Short mmCIF file of C-alpha atoms and ligand atoms in Angstrom, two decimals:
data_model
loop_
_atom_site.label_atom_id
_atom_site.label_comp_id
_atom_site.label_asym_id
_atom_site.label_seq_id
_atom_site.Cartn_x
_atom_site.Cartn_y
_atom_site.Cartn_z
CA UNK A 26 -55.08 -19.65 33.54
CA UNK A 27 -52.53 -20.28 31.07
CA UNK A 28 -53.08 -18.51 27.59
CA UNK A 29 -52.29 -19.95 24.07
CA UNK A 30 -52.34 -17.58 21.51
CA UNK A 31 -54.67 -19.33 18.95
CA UNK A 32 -54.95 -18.00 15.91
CA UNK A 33 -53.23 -20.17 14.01
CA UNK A 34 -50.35 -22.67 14.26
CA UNK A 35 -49.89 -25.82 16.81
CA UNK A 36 -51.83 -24.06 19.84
CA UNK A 37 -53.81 -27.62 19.74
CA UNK A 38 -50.63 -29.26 21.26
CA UNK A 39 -49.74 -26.49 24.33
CA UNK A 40 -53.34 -27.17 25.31
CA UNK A 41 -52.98 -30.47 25.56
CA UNK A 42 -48.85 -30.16 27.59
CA UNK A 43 -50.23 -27.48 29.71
CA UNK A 44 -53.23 -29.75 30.83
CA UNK A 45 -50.43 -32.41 31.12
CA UNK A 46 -48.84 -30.31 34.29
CA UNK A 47 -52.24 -29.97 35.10
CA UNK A 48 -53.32 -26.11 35.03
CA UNK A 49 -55.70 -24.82 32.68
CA UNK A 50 -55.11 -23.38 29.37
CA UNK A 51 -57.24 -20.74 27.74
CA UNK A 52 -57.09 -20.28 23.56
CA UNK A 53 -56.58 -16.51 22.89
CA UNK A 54 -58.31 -15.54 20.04
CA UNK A 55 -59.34 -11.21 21.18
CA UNK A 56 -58.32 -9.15 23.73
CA UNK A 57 -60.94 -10.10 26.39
CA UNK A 58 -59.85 -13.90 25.97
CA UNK A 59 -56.13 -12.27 26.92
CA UNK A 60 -57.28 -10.18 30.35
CA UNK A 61 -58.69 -13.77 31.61
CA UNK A 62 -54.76 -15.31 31.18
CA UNK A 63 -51.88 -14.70 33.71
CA UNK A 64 -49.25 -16.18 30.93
CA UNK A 65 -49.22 -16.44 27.47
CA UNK A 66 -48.18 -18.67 24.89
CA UNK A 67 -47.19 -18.23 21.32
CA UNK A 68 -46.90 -21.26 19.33
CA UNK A 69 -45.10 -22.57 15.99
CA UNK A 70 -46.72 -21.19 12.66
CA UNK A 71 -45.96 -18.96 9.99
CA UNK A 72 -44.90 -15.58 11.60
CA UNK A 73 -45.79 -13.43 8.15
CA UNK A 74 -49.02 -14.89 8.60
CA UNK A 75 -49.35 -14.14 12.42
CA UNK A 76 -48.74 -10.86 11.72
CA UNK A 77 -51.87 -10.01 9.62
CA UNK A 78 -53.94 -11.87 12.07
CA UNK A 79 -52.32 -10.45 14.97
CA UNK A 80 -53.69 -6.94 13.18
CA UNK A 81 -57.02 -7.86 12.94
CA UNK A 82 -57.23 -9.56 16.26
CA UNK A 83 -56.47 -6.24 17.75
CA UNK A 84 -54.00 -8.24 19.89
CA UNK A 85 -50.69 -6.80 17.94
CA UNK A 86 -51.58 -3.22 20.71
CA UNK A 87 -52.75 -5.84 23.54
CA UNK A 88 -50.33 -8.51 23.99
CA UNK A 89 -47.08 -5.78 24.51
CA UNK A 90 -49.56 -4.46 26.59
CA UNK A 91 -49.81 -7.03 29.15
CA UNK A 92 -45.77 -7.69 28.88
CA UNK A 93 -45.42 -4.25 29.60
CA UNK A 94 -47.47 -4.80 32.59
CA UNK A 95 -45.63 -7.85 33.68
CA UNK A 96 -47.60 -11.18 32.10
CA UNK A 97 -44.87 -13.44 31.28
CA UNK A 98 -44.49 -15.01 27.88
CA UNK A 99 -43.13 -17.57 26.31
CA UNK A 100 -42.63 -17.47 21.68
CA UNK A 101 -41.91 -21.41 20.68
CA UNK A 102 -40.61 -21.21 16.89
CA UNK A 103 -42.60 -18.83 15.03
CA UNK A 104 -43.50 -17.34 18.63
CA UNK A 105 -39.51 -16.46 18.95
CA UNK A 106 -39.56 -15.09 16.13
CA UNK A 107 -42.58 -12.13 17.08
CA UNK A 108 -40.59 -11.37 20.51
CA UNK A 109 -37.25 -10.45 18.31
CA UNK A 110 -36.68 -6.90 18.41
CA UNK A 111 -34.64 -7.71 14.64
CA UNK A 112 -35.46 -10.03 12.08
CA UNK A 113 -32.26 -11.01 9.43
CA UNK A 114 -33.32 -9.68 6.04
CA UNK A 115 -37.21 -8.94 7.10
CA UNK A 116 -39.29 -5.86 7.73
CA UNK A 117 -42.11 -8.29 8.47
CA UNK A 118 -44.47 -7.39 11.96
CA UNK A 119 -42.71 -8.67 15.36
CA UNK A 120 -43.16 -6.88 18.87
CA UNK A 121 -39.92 -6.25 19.17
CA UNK A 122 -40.33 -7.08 22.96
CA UNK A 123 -36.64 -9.52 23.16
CA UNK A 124 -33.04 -7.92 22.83
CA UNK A 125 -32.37 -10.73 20.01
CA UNK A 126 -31.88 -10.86 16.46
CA UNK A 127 -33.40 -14.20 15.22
CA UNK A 128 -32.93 -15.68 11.57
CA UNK A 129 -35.74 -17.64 10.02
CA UNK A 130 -35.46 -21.13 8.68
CA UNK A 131 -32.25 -20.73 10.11
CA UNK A 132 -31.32 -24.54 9.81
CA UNK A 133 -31.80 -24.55 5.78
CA UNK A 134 -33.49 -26.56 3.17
CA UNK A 135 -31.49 -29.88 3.58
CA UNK A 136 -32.42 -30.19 7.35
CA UNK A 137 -35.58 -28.53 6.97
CA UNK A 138 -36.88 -30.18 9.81
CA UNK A 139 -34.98 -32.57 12.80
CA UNK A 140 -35.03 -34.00 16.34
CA UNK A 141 -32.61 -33.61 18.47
CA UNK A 142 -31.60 -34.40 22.41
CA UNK A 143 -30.17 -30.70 23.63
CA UNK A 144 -28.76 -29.31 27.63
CA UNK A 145 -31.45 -26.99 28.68
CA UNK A 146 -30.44 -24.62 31.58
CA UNK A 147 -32.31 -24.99 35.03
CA UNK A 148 -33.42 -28.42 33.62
CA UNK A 149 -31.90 -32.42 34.84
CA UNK A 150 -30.68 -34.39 31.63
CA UNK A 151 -31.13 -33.93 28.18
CA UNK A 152 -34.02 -32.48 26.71
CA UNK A 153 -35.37 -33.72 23.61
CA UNK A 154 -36.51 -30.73 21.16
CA UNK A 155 -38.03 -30.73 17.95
CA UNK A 156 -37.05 -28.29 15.62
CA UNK A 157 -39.39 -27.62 12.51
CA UNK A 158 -38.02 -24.96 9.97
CA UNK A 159 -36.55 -23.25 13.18
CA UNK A 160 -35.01 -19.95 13.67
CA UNK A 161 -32.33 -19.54 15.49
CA UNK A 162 -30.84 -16.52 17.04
CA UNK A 163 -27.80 -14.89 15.96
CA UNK A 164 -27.05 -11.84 18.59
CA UNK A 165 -28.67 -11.50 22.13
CA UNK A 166 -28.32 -8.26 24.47
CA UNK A 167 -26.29 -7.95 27.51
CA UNK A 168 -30.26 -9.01 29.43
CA UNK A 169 -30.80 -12.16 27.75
CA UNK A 170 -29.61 -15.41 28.99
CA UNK A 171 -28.93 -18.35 26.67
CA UNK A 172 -30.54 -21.46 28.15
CA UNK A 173 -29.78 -24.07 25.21
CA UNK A 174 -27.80 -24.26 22.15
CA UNK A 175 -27.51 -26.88 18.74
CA UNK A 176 -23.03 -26.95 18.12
CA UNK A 177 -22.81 -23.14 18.23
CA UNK A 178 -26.45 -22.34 17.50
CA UNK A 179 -28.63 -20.51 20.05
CA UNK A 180 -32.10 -21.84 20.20
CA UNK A 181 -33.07 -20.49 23.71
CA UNK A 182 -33.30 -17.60 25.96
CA UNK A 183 -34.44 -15.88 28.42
CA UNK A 184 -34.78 -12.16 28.99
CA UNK A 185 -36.71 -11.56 32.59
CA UNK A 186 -40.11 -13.05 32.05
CA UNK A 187 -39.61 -13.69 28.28
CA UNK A 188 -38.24 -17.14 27.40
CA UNK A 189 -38.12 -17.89 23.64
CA UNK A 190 -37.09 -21.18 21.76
CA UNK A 191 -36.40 -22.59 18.40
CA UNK A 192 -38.06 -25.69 19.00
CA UNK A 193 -40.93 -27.50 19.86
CA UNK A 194 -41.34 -29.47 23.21
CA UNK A 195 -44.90 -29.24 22.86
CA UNK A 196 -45.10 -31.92 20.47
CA UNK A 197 -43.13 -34.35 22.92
CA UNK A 198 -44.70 -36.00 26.01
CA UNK A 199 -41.93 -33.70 28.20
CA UNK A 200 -43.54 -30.90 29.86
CA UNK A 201 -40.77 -29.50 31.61
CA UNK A 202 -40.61 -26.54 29.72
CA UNK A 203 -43.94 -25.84 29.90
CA UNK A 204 -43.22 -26.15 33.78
CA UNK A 205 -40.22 -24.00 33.69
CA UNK A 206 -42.45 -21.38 32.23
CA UNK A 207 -45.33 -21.88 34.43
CA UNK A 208 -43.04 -21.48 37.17
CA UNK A 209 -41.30 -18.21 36.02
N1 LIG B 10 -40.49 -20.98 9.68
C1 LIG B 10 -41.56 -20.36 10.43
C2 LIG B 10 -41.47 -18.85 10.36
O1 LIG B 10 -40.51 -18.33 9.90
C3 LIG B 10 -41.53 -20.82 11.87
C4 LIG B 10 -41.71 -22.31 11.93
C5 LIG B 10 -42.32 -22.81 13.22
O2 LIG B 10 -42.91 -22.07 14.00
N2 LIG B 10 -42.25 -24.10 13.42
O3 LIG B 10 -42.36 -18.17 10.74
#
């Protein structure tokens, strides 16, 4: 089973793409919905927000837990942002799991939000990714592998069986990402 961290955010929408490639999802609300998943996802949201709720979930211990132990994981938007090991100009709560530095909102006010047809690596023709108040991420470790980019903006990576983008293909009807992580 596929697990989508659901505390708060657009966990709705993985549900529904993971279905789509047809495996089952799981929302992860404690730690014993979290043993019954072999993946995890992390959708978009407000990371300050995640963080207190990660807290009282008890899942902030549990969830670097299982990475430790080898569940992959996949952070879309906000998700990204809780695998960073740094956060530009924030002391807020990440796991720290990802050699990248990420920078909220990264994209600024006047493009607040946008759509946008990118080159994902490992994937045939264009991919079409929607970026809401997206991060992006300004330094990556000598482990990580850049999958996509916006001009000279990277907005996905990989780092063994941590992938982590800016944008949203949930809220598309493309599920290849989804199957690229399913299949990682
Ligand atoms: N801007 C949000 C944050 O900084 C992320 C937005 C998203 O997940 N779509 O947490």
């Amino acid at each position: 089973m596929i697990g989508v961290l659901s505390l708060q955010g657009d966990f709705a929408a993985h549900r529904r793409a993971i279905e789509s490639v047809g495996k089952e999802a799981v929302e992860v609300r404690t730690p014993s919905d979290l043993e019954k998943c072999e993946r995890l996802i992390m959708p978009g949201g407000e990371s300050t927000t995640l963080g207190i709720l990660l807290r009282l979930a008890g899942l902030d211990m549990a969830i670097p837990e299982r990475v430790n132990a080898g569940m992959p994981i996949w952070g879309t938007c906000m998700g990204m942002i809780l695998l960073a090991k740094e956060i530009e100009d924030s002391e807020q709560f990440r796991f720290g799991l990802m050699n990248i530095t990420v920078k909220r909102n990264a994209f600024g006010s006047q493009v607040f939000s946008f759509e946008q047809g990118l080159e994902f690596k490992g994937l045939d023709g264009p991919l079409h990714a929607v970026f809401i108040r997206a991060p992006v991420v300004t330094a990556v470790g000598t482990e990580v592998q850049v999958l996509a980019k916006v001009d000279d903006k990277v907005v996905a990576v990989r780092q063994d069986r941590m992938l982590g983008t800016a944008f949203h293909t949930e809220l598309t009807d493309d599920p290849r990402v989804h199957d690229f992580f399913i299949r990682m």
